[in-house]
Amino acid sequence: ELSEDVIAAVTHIAKRKDVRSDLIGLWGISQGGWIGPLAATKSKKIKFVIGVSGPTVSPYKQGLYLDRNQYIERGLTKSEAIDASILFGAMVRYYGNPTIESRREAQLIYDRFKNASWRKKSEIREIMGLVDSVSTVSRIKELQKRIPGLHHHRYNTFYDPIPTLYKLDQPYLAIYGGKDRIMNSRRSQNMMNEMFIGYKSNFKMLFFENGNHGIRKFRGTQNLPYIDGYVEGYFDRMLLWLKKLQ
């Protein structure tokens, strides 16, 4: 749905006399790295795409990576953070596909960690509200009917961007930062190299070792607030890629 909004915006802009319709492209960061390529596969009016910190995995997998880092930053050990993400992940899968089988899986994992000491830590309670109990299948389906947009949860959460990238014909520049704690930039870098770079001539990638999610200079354990400015070369190399398209 968001990709359709993007296409509508591009269609409107292309009608302006002060805009070259043959040079309209998209720049998107984070979630925009999913939406931009998807929109471009639906509209040839989009001539190029730049994806900054756009994950090559589903929102579900990206979310688990972010959750683990948040758990660690709030005081959990790495082992506890992995356990917490296993529990949270099981609940997300169940809410996305509420069946008797998925509820059974969620209940087994819930019972496994029900009395885990890390669940009692105040620092973790506010981001673990989803796993206070295992709702019934009928209850979740009822919520899906009552809450607008919840029925799209399964599609959005488990959206796989790889097929879209395979279909993308326009020039595409993927940009990642090595200090990103919101998404697994190393994994996306490896997937881009293995699947696209060198195989699709329209795909290029930039990787800034000291950049965070916004390709700003990394300091400390948090991506926010941004206090050090952008990584050197980020804008220059992106603009150089754009100039080659003209």
JSON list of N, CA and C in Angstrom, two decimals, residues 74-103:
[
{"chain": "A", "resi": 74, "resn": "ARG", "atom": "N", "xyz": [19.59, -2.85, 27.46]},
{"chain": "A", "resi": 74, "resn": "ARG", "atom": "CA", "xyz": [18.80, -2.65, 28.68]},
{"chain": "A", "resi": 74, "resn": "ARG", "atom": "C", "xyz": [19.22, -3.58, 29.81]},
{"chain": "A", "resi": 75, "resn": "GLY", "atom": "N", "xyz": [20.35, -4.25, 29.64]},
{"chain": "A", "resi": 75, "resn": "GLY", "atom": "CA", "xyz": [20.91, -4.98, 30.76]},
{"chain": "A", "resi": 75, "resn": "GLY", "atom": "C", "xyz": [20.92, -6.49, 30.66]},
{"chain": "A", "resi": 76, "resn": "LEU", "atom": "N", "xyz": [20.34, -7.08, 29.62]},
{"chain": "A", "resi": 76, "resn": "LEU", "atom": "CA", "xyz": [20.35, -8.52, 29.49]},
{"chain": "A", "resi": 76, "resn": "LEU", "atom": "C", "xyz": [21.69, -8.99, 28.94]},
{"chain": "A", "resi": 77, "resn": "THR", "atom": "N", "xyz": [22.08, -10.20, 29.33]},
{"chain": "A", "resi": 77, "resn": "THR", "atom": "CA", "xyz": [23.27, -10.79, 28.74]},
{"chain": "A", "resi": 77, "resn": "THR", "atom": "C", "xyz": [22.94, -11.21, 27.31]},
{"chain": "A", "resi": 78, "resn": "LYS", "atom": "N", "xyz": [23.95, -11.56, 26.53]},
{"chain": "A", "resi": 78, "resn": "LYS", "atom": "CA", "xyz": [23.71, -11.98, 25.15]},
{"chain": "A", "resi": 78, "resn": "LYS", "atom": "C", "xyz": [22.84, -13.22, 25.12]},
{"chain": "A", "resi": 79, "resn": "SER", "atom": "N", "xyz": [23.10, -14.16, 26.04]},
{"chain": "A", "resi": 79, "resn": "SER", "atom": "CA", "xyz": [22.31, -15.39, 26.10]},
{"chain": "A", "resi": 79, "resn": "SER", "atom": "C", "xyz": [20.85, -15.09, 26.45]},
{"chain": "A", "resi": 80, "resn": "GLU", "atom": "N", "xyz": [20.64, -14.20, 27.42]},
{"chain": "A", "resi": 80, "resn": "GLU", "atom": "CA", "xyz": [19.28, -13.82, 27.80]},
{"chain": "A", "resi": 80, "resn": "GLU", "atom": "C", "xyz": [18.57, -13.11, 26.65]},
{"chain": "A", "resi": 81, "resn": "ALA", "atom": "N", "xyz": [19.31, -12.27, 25.93]},
{"chain": "A", "resi": 81, "resn": "ALA", "atom": "CA", "xyz": [18.72, -11.54, 24.81]},
{"chain": "A", "resi": 81, "resn": "ALA", "atom": "C", "xyz": [18.27, -12.49, 23.71]},
{"chain": "A", "resi": 82, "resn": "ILE", "atom": "N", "xyz": [19.05, -13.52, 23.47]},
{"chain": "A", "resi": 82, "resn": "ILE", "atom": "CA", "xyz": [18.67, -14.52, 22.47]},
{"chain": "A", "resi": 82, "resn": "ILE", "atom": "C", "xyz": [17.40, -15.25, 22.90]},
{"chain": "A", "resi": 83, "resn": "ASP", "atom": "N", "xyz": [17.34, -15.62, 24.19]},
{"chain": "A", "resi": 83, "resn": "ASP", "atom": "CA", "xyz": [16.13, -16.29, 24.70]},
{"chain": "A", "resi": 83, "resn": "ASP", "atom": "C", "xyz": [14.91, -15.38, 24.58]},
{"chain": "A", "resi": 84, "resn": "ALA", "atom": "N", "xyz": [15.10, -14.10, 24.91]},
{"chain": "A", "resi": 84, "resn": "ALA", "atom": "CA", "xyz": [13.99, -13.15, 24.84]},
{"chain": "A", "resi": 84, "resn": "ALA", "atom": "C", "xyz": [13.49, -12.99, 23.41]},
{"chain": "A", "resi": 85, "resn": "SER", "atom": "N", "xyz": [14.40, -12.97, 22.46]},
{"chain": "A", "resi": 85, "resn": "SER", "atom": "CA", "xyz": [14.00, -12.81, 21.06]},
{"chain": "A", "resi": 85, "resn": "SER", "atom": "C", "xyz": [13.33, -14.08, 20.53]},
{"chain": "A", "resi": 86, "resn": "ILE", "atom": "N", "xyz": [13.72, -15.23, 21.06]},
{"chain": "A", "resi": 86, "resn": "ILE", "atom": "CA", "xyz": [13.05, -16.49, 20.69]},
{"chain": "A", "resi": 86, "resn": "ILE", "atom": "C", "xyz": [11.59, -16.45, 21.14]},
{"chain": "A", "resi": 87, "resn": "LEU", "atom": "N", "xyz": [11.37, -15.98, 22.37]},
{"chain": "A", "resi": 87, "resn": "LEU", "atom": "CA", "xyz": [10.02, -15.88, 22.90]},
{"chain": "A", "resi": 87, "resn": "LEU", "atom": "C", "xyz": [9.20, -14.86, 22.12]},
{"chain": "A", "resi": 88, "resn": "PHE", "atom": "N", "xyz": [9.77, -13.69, 21.93]},
{"chain": "A", "resi": 88, "resn": "PHE", "atom": "CA", "xyz": [9.04, -12.63, 21.22]},
{"chain": "A", "resi": 88, "resn": "PHE", "atom": "C", "xyz": [8.75, -13.05, 19.79]},
{"chain": "A", "resi": 89, "resn": "GLY", "atom": "N", "xyz": [9.71, -13.70, 19.15]},
{"chain": "A", "resi": 89, "resn": "GLY", "atom": "CA", "xyz": [9.54, -14.14, 17.78]},
{"chain": "A", "resi": 89, "resn": "GLY", "atom": "C", "xyz": [8.42, -15.15, 17.63]},
{"chain": "A", "resi": 90, "resn": "ALA", "atom": "N", "xyz": [8.32, -16.07, 18.60]},
{"chain": "A", "resi": 90, "resn": "ALA", "atom": "CA", "xyz": [7.25, -17.08, 18.56]},
{"chain": "A", "resi": 90, "resn": "ALA", "atom": "C", "xyz": [5.88, -16.42, 18.65]},
{"chain": "A", "resi": 91, "resn": "MET", "atom": "N", "xyz": [5.79, -15.39, 19.48]},
{"chain": "A", "resi": 91, "resn": "MET", "atom": "CA", "xyz": [4.51, -14.70, 19.62]},
{"chain": "A", "resi": 91, "resn": "MET", "atom": "C", "xyz": [4.15, -13.91, 18.36]},
{"chain": "A", "resi": 92, "resn": "VAL", "atom": "N", "xyz": [5.15, -13.31, 17.73]},
{"chain": "A", "resi": 92, "resn": "VAL", "atom": "CA", "xyz": [4.90, -12.57, 16.49]},
{"chain": "A", "resi": 92, "resn": "VAL", "atom": "C", "xyz": [4.42, -13.52, 15.39]},
{"chain": "A", "resi": 93, "resn": "ARG", "atom": "N", "xyz": [5.06, -14.69, 15.31]},
{"chain": "A", "resi": 93, "resn": "ARG", "atom": "CA", "xyz": [4.64, -15.67, 14.30]},
{"chain": "A", "resi": 93, "resn": "ARG", "atom": "C", "xyz": [3.20, -16.13, 14.56]},
{"chain": "A", "resi": 94, "resn": "TYR", "atom": "N", "xyz": [2.87, -16.30, 15.83]},
{"chain": "A", "resi": 94, "resn": "TYR", "atom": "CA", "xyz": [1.52, -16.74, 16.18]},
{"chain": "A", "resi": 94, "resn": "TYR", "atom": "C", "xyz": [0.49, -15.67, 15.84]},
{"chain": "A", "resi": 95, "resn": "TYR", "atom": "N", "xyz": [0.78, -14.43, 16.20]},
{"chain": "A", "resi": 95, "resn": "TYR", "atom": "CA", "xyz": [-0.15, -13.34, 15.90]},
{"chain": "A", "resi": 95, "resn": "TYR", "atom": "C", "xyz": [-0.29, -13.14, 14.39]},
{"chain": "A", "resi": 96, "resn": "GLY", "atom": "N", "xyz": [0.78, -13.42, 13.64]},
{"chain": "A", "resi": 96, "resn": "GLY", "atom": "CA", "xyz": [0.71, -13.28, 12.20]},
{"chain": "A", "resi": 96, "resn": "GLY", "atom": "C", "xyz": [-0.04, -14.40, 11.52]},
{"chain": "A", "resi": 97, "resn": "ASN", "atom": "N", "xyz": [-0.08, -15.57, 12.17]},
{"chain": "A", "resi": 97, "resn": "ASN", "atom": "CA", "xyz": [-0.75, -16.73, 11.59]},
{"chain": "A", "resi": 97, "resn": "ASN", "atom": "C", "xyz": [-1.40, -17.55, 12.71]},
{"chain": "A", "resi": 98, "resn": "PRO", "atom": "N", "xyz": [-2.52, -17.04, 13.25]},
{"chain": "A", "resi": 98, "resn": "PRO", "atom": "CA", "xyz": [-3.15, -17.68, 14.41]},
{"chain": "A", "resi": 98, "resn": "PRO", "atom": "C", "xyz": [-3.86, -18.99, 14.07]},
{"chain": "A", "resi": 99, "resn": "THR", "atom": "N", "xyz": [-3.15, -20.09, 14.28]},
{"chain": "A", "resi": 99, "resn": "THR", "atom": "CA", "xyz": [-3.72, -21.42, 14.08]},
{"chain": "A", "resi": 99, "resn": "THR", "atom": "C", "xyz": [-3.50, -22.24, 15.34]},
{"chain": "A", "resi": 100, "resn": "ILE", "atom": "N", "xyz": [-4.12, -23.37, 15.42]},
{"chain": "A", "resi": 100, "resn": "ILE", "atom": "CA", "xyz": [-3.94, -24.25, 16.57]},
{"chain": "A", "resi": 100, "resn": "ILE", "atom": "C", "xyz": [-2.47, -24.67, 16.68]},
{"chain": "A", "resi": 101, "resn": "GLU", "atom": "N", "xyz": [-1.84, -24.95, 15.53]},
{"chain": "A", "resi": 101, "resn": "GLU", "atom": "CA", "xyz": [-0.44, -25.38, 15.55]},
{"chain": "A", "resi": 101, "resn": "GLU", "atom": "C", "xyz": [0.50, -24.26, 16.01]},
{"chain": "A", "resi": 102, "resn": "SER", "atom": "N", "xyz": [0.29, -23.05, 15.47]},
{"chain": "A", "resi": 102, "resn": "SER", "atom": "CA", "xyz": [1.17, -21.93, 15.86]},
{"chain": "A", "resi": 102, "resn": "SER", "atom": "C", "xyz": [0.94, -21.54, 17.32]},
{"chain": "A", "resi": 103, "resn": "ARG", "atom": "N", "xyz": [-0.28, -21.71, 17.82]},
{"chain": "A", "resi": 103, "resn": "ARG", "atom": "CA", "xyz": [-0.55, -21.42, 19.23]},
{"chain": "A", "resi": 103, "resn": "ARG", "atom": "C", "xyz": [0.15, -22.44, 20.11]}
]
